[in-house]
């Protein structure tokens, strides 16, 4: 359910951070006992729906895994640079084909094994071999050398921004490939176990229950446990954001990820509660079935979408899109040709296709994720505007797993006409939208508009190396691709999400990082 | 010809209308229930005239007027896409009560013949029908309706079918007991002795003399069906937007309940009022038709 992102879009989505005093212990060599508290991430839908394998997980699991696993680098939203994490420094050759990473010393996996260059190499090669999740981030890697115990040298087949890719929120984790011994690592991980290097390790998983995932502090964490830290992280499934808000008001929950805009606004001024609003790199998309809908019909739907109305109805939780790439990312342009709400033009396009007012009715199906009230508002508004154009829209709210399975169905007849979902990048770069949503896929996975364009495919194949070697040319290519995609209208870019977080004032250190959507790095918080 | 000994008019000289009025006056519960039901029926019938924004009961939306609190322009406020809630509540009076009527009609159409057949004929037929009803009665009606609705496409038709499927066994069981009781009475034996056909006995004697408790039960069940249908719509298994179903309105408004209370309060009150009205009516009917507690003069 990677791209549906439960609460991320859903104004009901609640990420709750529950603070509760519990017996403190002193971890590491840092002196006084760390203040202990429980951090609870609360969502209306399951956190771990895509398995526990850090190589292939490609869904909401990052909100838990980002506290258990670490990457070589991490994107810093303040400096817009990469911070060292498991790698302390890195460099690349002038041609961008060789990258050298110096790894941090003294880092241990949760299994107790020392993280070395050999171990990191094995993890990356396994991720690449499995080919799941966002493993394409390692696509340029031809080979990896380990000239020293803590030195990784990547040889690329084409130039690629590897340090940036190594900060990805998916498939960039470094883990212990020997955790299962001679047994199957995949089976061992999905038991579940974890084999990361992060500050927290898995304590329990209760699939389908309210308190779904509990993490506990990893005593051997390389960062140590001096000072104040949360020592337990709980991922809690609360289907109603009103309930999450009540928990927050009662002080039982200290962080609510997202809720309905009016509910969020209602917390303004509440004692002991802090609200944070921040732009995200996440947008809501409506993928149009290009195999079922002709170009004029797709363009008509794009013109029939009441973008200002959607923005107004969502009261601060949404901002207008400009093209595919959200503001703040490379490849974002403010002057792209765009669709404005124009019912008259939509009617003309529908008439071209033999539909529209006074002609035969057009019946379409739209699926969205049940429980997501923002998507529900969008679906209702779209149904309303299309009805005026003699288009009958059947709206189907489905559980994400069902919605996605329907979209991926091998039978074209079983698929929807319009698939509504959220998308965010795999790392601080727009490539994810193009390679996942628009590149030809023989078996649909996330390209649920079933769009296929050989020219675009070849452009996607070379854009990242162009960005690495000639950013200006890469930027121009991103613009060219977006202009053509907007003309072909396989996707309606409905809006960009504005994060609306609510939290108690009992901790500090929270920072919005759009490169890791809805992830709260609990270790960085100060209770 | 042998006539049924029950339901004989107590005072043939008093016109039926006058007797009914007298009964209403003597039974305040019945009067209140009837008045409220009449109010709901009027709201349903006159919705196009009463609703300030009739289009809002359909596909119209006004996103720039979303989540407005109650005001002179919108006495019940607006919902998350700017629709007038008063208009939708008024039109909703056409949805939930209609579901109840159809559900109860289906349940009666299935349950009454089966119950009468089981009670009158007895034997293996009685056993077979009652065991089937036992299977259905083993599940709480809401749970059974929920299970059925979950496997059917979400729509008003599905929810109607699902509830009806969980409701008929109660009527079959009720009618079976009544029919068995009536079938053992001497005048039915006399009918048989006279060679009157079984069909005639059933339709002229068994059914009319068994149906009174059913009428009471049906009137009491209207509220229950409305609540069940609302519950299923609330769970997303019934009506779909933009149908102004009260249960669906409550479901869609639940995420806004704390700050925007009017989204769920008014449709919720409509459900409450309707269920209450039919319960009052049912109670009143029961009192009126119960020979031991009859208010009939």
mmCIF file with all atom_site columns, N, CA and C in Angstrom, chain B residues 122-154:
data_model
loop_
_atom_site.group_PDB
_atom_site.id
_atom_site.type_symbol
_atom_site.label_atom_id
_atom_site.label_alt_id
_atom_site.label_comp_id
_atom_site.label_asym_id
_atom_site.label_entity_id
_atom_site.label_seq_id
_atom_site.pdbx_PDB_ins_code
_atom_site.Cartn_x
_atom_site.Cartn_y
_atom_site.Cartn_z
_atom_site.occupancy
_atom_site.B_iso_or_equiv
_atom_site.pdbx_formal_charge
_atom_site.auth_seq_id
_atom_site.auth_comp_id
_atom_site.auth_asym_id
_atom_site.auth_atom_id
_atom_site.pdbx_PDB_model_num
ATOM 1  N N  . UNK B 1 122 ? -48.300 -28.581 9.918  1.00 0.00 ? 122 UNK B N  1
ATOM 2  C CA . UNK B 1 122 ? -47.539 -29.332 10.914 1.00 0.00 ? 122 UNK B CA 1
ATOM 3  C C  . UNK B 1 122 ? -46.681 -30.415 10.275 1.00 0.00 ? 122 UNK B C  1
ATOM 4  N N  . UNK B 1 123 ? -46.335 -31.421 11.056 1.00 0.00 ? 123 UNK B N  1
ATOM 5  C CA . UNK B 1 123 ? -45.599 -32.577 10.548 1.00 0.00 ? 123 UNK B CA 1
ATOM 6  C C  . UNK B 1 123 ? -44.229 -32.235 10.010 1.00 0.00 ? 123 UNK B C  1
ATOM 7  N N  . UNK B 1 124 ? -43.838 -32.959 8.970  1.00 0.00 ? 124 UNK B N  1
ATOM 8  C CA . UNK B 1 124 ? -42.493 -32.778 8.433  1.00 0.00 ? 124 UNK B CA 1
ATOM 9  C C  . UNK B 1 124 ? -42.287 -31.394 7.833  1.00 0.00 ? 124 UNK B C  1
ATOM 10 N N  . UNK B 1 125 ? -43.371 -30.837 7.286  1.00 0.00 ? 125 UNK B N  1
ATOM 11 C CA . UNK B 1 125 ? -43.250 -29.496 6.696  1.00 0.00 ? 125 UNK B CA 1
ATOM 12 C C  . UNK B 1 125 ? -42.911 -28.470 7.790  1.00 0.00 ? 125 UNK B C  1
ATOM 13 N N  . UNK B 1 126 ? -43.597 -28.595 8.897  1.00 0.00 ? 126 UNK B N  1
ATOM 14 C CA . UNK B 1 126 ? -43.335 -27.720 10.048 1.00 0.00 ? 126 UNK B CA 1
ATOM 15 C C  . UNK B 1 126 ? -41.874 -27.850 10.494 1.00 0.00 ? 126 UNK B C  1
ATOM 16 N N  . UNK B 1 127 ? -41.452 -29.138 10.618 1.00 0.00 ? 127 UNK B N  1
ATOM 17 C CA . UNK B 1 127 ? -40.072 -29.387 11.054 1.00 0.00 ? 127 UNK B CA 1
ATOM 18 C C  . UNK B 1 127 ? -39.061 -28.759 10.094 1.00 0.00 ? 127 UNK B C  1
ATOM 19 N N  . UNK B 1 128 ? -39.311 -28.996 8.808  1.00 0.00 ? 128 UNK B N  1
ATOM 20 C CA . UNK B 1 128 ? -38.352 -28.507 7.810  1.00 0.00 ? 128 UNK B CA 1
ATOM 21 C C  . UNK B 1 128 ? -38.268 -26.979 7.834  1.00 0.00 ? 128 UNK B C  1
ATOM 22 N N  . UNK B 1 129 ? -39.419 -26.340 7.843  1.00 0.00 ? 129 UNK B N  1
ATOM 23 C CA . UNK B 1 129 ? -39.418 -24.867 7.799  1.00 0.00 ? 129 UNK B CA 1
ATOM 24 C C  . UNK B 1 129 ? -38.808 -24.294 9.087  1.00 0.00 ? 129 UNK B C  1
ATOM 25 N N  . UNK B 1 130 ? -39.178 -24.872 10.195 1.00 0.00 ? 130 UNK B N  1
ATOM 26 C CA . UNK B 1 130 ? -38.673 -24.333 11.457 1.00 0.00 ? 130 UNK B CA 1
ATOM 27 C C  . UNK B 1 130 ? -37.171 -24.539 11.639 1.00 0.00 ? 130 UNK B C  1
ATOM 28 N N  . UNK B 1 131 ? -36.665 -25.653 11.114 1.00 0.00 ? 131 UNK B N  1
ATOM 29 C CA . UNK B 1 131 ? -35.221 -25.862 11.241 1.00 0.00 ? 131 UNK B CA 1
ATOM 30 C C  . UNK B 1 131 ? -34.450 -24.848 10.384 1.00 0.00 ? 131 UNK B C  1
ATOM 31 N N  . UNK B 1 132 ? -35.023 -24.551 9.235  1.00 0.00 ? 132 UNK B N  1
ATOM 32 C CA . UNK B 1 132 ? -34.372 -23.532 8.390  1.00 0.00 ? 132 UNK B CA 1
ATOM 33 C C  . UNK B 1 132 ? -34.403 -22.179 9.096  1.00 0.00 ? 132 UNK B C  1
ATOM 34 N N  . UNK B 1 133 ? -35.565 -21.858 9.664  1.00 0.00 ? 133 UNK B N  1
ATOM 35 C CA . UNK B 1 133 ? -35.632 -20.569 10.373 1.00 0.00 ? 133 UNK B CA 1
ATOM 36 C C  . UNK B 1 133 ? -34.671 -20.562 11.566 1.00 0.00 ? 133 UNK B C  1
ATOM 37 N N  . UNK B 1 134 ? -34.524 -21.720 12.203 1.00 0.00 ? 134 UNK B N  1
ATOM 38 C CA . UNK B 1 134 ? -33.593 -21.802 13.327 1.00 0.00 ? 134 UNK B CA 1
ATOM 39 C C  . UNK B 1 134 ? -32.171 -21.425 12.900 1.00 0.00 ? 134 UNK B C  1
ATOM 40 N N  . UNK B 1 135 ? -31.822 -21.894 11.708 1.00 0.00 ? 135 UNK B N  1
ATOM 41 C CA . UNK B 1 135 ? -30.482 -21.580 11.204 1.00 0.00 ? 135 UNK B CA 1
ATOM 42 C C  . UNK B 1 135 ? -30.323 -20.069 11.089 1.00 0.00 ? 135 UNK B C  1
ATOM 43 N N  . UNK B 1 136 ? -31.337 -19.424 10.495 1.00 0.00 ? 136 UNK B N  1
ATOM 44 C CA . UNK B 1 136 ? -31.248 -17.965 10.332 1.00 0.00 ? 136 UNK B CA 1
ATOM 45 C C  . UNK B 1 136 ? -31.296 -17.252 11.687 1.00 0.00 ? 136 UNK B C  1
ATOM 46 N N  . UNK B 1 137 ? -32.157 -17.780 12.585 1.00 0.00 ? 137 UNK B N  1
ATOM 47 C CA . UNK B 1 137 ? -32.320 -17.111 13.878 1.00 0.00 ? 137 UNK B CA 1
ATOM 48 C C  . UNK B 1 137 ? -31.101 -17.292 14.783 1.00 0.00 ? 137 UNK B C  1
ATOM 49 N N  . UNK B 1 138 ? -30.251 -18.228 14.409 1.00 0.00 ? 138 UNK B N  1
ATOM 50 C CA . UNK B 1 138 ? -29.047 -18.460 15.222 1.00 0.00 ? 138 UNK B CA 1
ATOM 51 C C  . UNK B 1 138 ? -28.108 -17.265 15.162 1.00 0.00 ? 138 UNK B C  1
ATOM 52 N N  . UNK B 1 139 ? -28.269 -16.435 14.114 1.00 0.00 ? 139 UNK B N  1
ATOM 53 C CA . UNK B 1 139 ? -27.398 -15.256 13.969 1.00 0.00 ? 139 UNK B CA 1
ATOM 54 C C  . UNK B 1 139 ? -28.180 -13.999 14.344 1.00 0.00 ? 139 UNK B C  1
ATOM 55 N N  . UNK B 1 140 ? -27.554 -13.089 15.054 1.00 0.00 ? 140 UNK B N  1
ATOM 56 C CA . UNK B 1 140 ? -28.218 -11.799 15.295 1.00 0.00 ? 140 UNK B CA 1
ATOM 57 C C  . UNK B 1 140 ? -28.533 -11.138 13.946 1.00 0.00 ? 140 UNK B C  1
ATOM 58 N N  . UNK B 1 141 ? -29.702 -10.514 13.817 1.00 0.00 ? 141 UNK B N  1
ATOM 59 C CA . UNK B 1 141 ? -30.092 -9.959  12.510 1.00 0.00 ? 141 UNK B CA 1
ATOM 60 C C  . UNK B 1 141 ? -29.049 -9.017  11.915 1.00 0.00 ? 141 UNK B C  1
ATOM 61 N N  . UNK B 1 142 ? -28.477 -8.152  12.764 1.00 0.00 ? 142 UNK B N  1
ATOM 62 C CA . UNK B 1 142 ? -27.509 -7.197  12.215 1.00 0.00 ? 142 UNK B CA 1
ATOM 63 C C  . UNK B 1 142 ? -26.271 -7.904  11.688 1.00 0.00 ? 142 UNK B C  1
ATOM 64 N N  . UNK B 1 143 ? -25.835 -8.939  12.408 1.00 0.00 ? 143 UNK B N  1
ATOM 65 C CA . UNK B 1 143 ? -24.644 -9.673  11.991 1.00 0.00 ? 143 UNK B CA 1
ATOM 66 C C  . UNK B 1 143 ? -24.884 -10.397 10.666 1.00 0.00 ? 143 UNK B C  1
ATOM 67 N N  . UNK B 1 144 ? -26.067 -11.025 10.571 1.00 0.00 ? 144 UNK B N  1
ATOM 68 C CA . UNK B 1 144 ? -26.389 -11.742 9.338  1.00 0.00 ? 144 UNK B CA 1
ATOM 69 C C  . UNK B 1 144 ? -26.504 -10.767 8.170  1.00 0.00 ? 144 UNK B C  1
ATOM 70 N N  . UNK B 1 145 ? -27.206 -9.651  8.420  1.00 0.00 ? 145 UNK B N  1
ATOM 71 C CA . UNK B 1 145 ? -27.351 -8.648  7.359  1.00 0.00 ? 145 UNK B CA 1
ATOM 72 C C  . UNK B 1 145 ? -25.987 -8.099  6.957  1.00 0.00 ? 145 UNK B C  1
ATOM 73 N N  . UNK B 1 146 ? -25.133 -7.913  7.936  1.00 0.00 ? 146 UNK B N  1
ATOM 74 C CA . UNK B 1 146 ? -23.782 -7.398  7.679  1.00 0.00 ? 146 UNK B CA 1
ATOM 75 C C  . UNK B 1 146 ? -23.004 -8.365  6.794  1.00 0.00 ? 146 UNK B C  1
ATOM 76 N N  . UNK B 1 147 ? -23.097 -9.642  7.122  1.00 0.00 ? 147 UNK B N  1
ATOM 77 C CA . UNK B 1 147 ? -22.369 -10.654 6.350  1.00 0.00 ? 147 UNK B CA 1
ATOM 78 C C  . UNK B 1 147 ? -22.877 -10.702 4.911  1.00 0.00 ? 147 UNK B C  1
ATOM 79 N N  . UNK B 1 148 ? -24.189 -10.648 4.781  1.00 0.00 ? 148 UNK B N  1
ATOM 80 C CA . UNK B 1 148 ? -24.754 -10.700 3.429  1.00 0.00 ? 148 UNK B CA 1
ATOM 81 C C  . UNK B 1 148 ? -24.416 -9.441  2.645  1.00 0.00 ? 148 UNK B C  1
ATOM 82 N N  . UNK B 1 149 ? -24.558 -8.298  3.301  1.00 0.00 ? 149 UNK B N  1
ATOM 83 C CA . UNK B 1 149 ? -24.280 -7.033  2.609  1.00 0.00 ? 149 UNK B CA 1
ATOM 84 C C  . UNK B 1 149 ? -22.822 -6.949  2.190  1.00 0.00 ? 149 UNK B C  1
ATOM 85 N N  . UNK B 1 150 ? -21.962 -7.578  2.983  1.00 0.00 ? 150 UNK B N  1
ATOM 86 C CA . UNK B 1 150 ? -20.527 -7.498  2.686  1.00 0.00 ? 150 UNK B CA 1
ATOM 87 C C  . UNK B 1 150 ? -20.174 -8.222  1.392  1.00 0.00 ? 150 UNK B C  1
ATOM 88 N N  . UNK B 1 151 ? -20.939 -9.249  1.057  1.00 0.00 ? 151 UNK B N  1
ATOM 89 C CA . UNK B 1 151 ? -20.615 -9.992  -0.170 1.00 0.00 ? 151 UNK B CA 1
ATOM 90 C C  . UNK B 1 151 ? -21.394 -9.472  -1.372 1.00 0.00 ? 151 UNK B C  1
ATOM 91 N N  . UNK B 1 152 ? -22.320 -8.569  -1.140 1.00 0.00 ? 152 UNK B N  1
ATOM 92 C CA . UNK B 1 152 ? -23.068 -7.975  -2.239 1.00 0.00 ? 152 UNK B CA 1
ATOM 93 C C  . UNK B 1 152 ? -22.471 -6.599  -2.556 1.00 0.00 ? 152 UNK B C  1
ATOM 94 N N  . UNK B 1 153 ? -22.655 -6.126  -3.799 1.00 0.00 ? 153 UNK B N  1
ATOM 95 C CA . UNK B 1 153 ? -22.172 -4.783  -4.102 1.00 0.00 ? 153 UNK B CA 1
ATOM 96 C C  . UNK B 1 153 ? -22.878 -3.748  -3.232 1.00 0.00 ? 153 UNK B C  1
ATOM 97 N N  . UNK B 1 154 ? -22.136 -2.750  -2.794 1.00 0.00 ? 154 UNK B N  1
ATOM 98 C CA . UNK B 1 154 ? -22.733 -1.741  -1.906 1.00 0.00 ? 154 UNK B CA 1
ATOM 99 C C  . UNK B 1 154 ? -23.791 -0.939  -2.659 1.00 0.00 ? 154 UNK B C  1
#
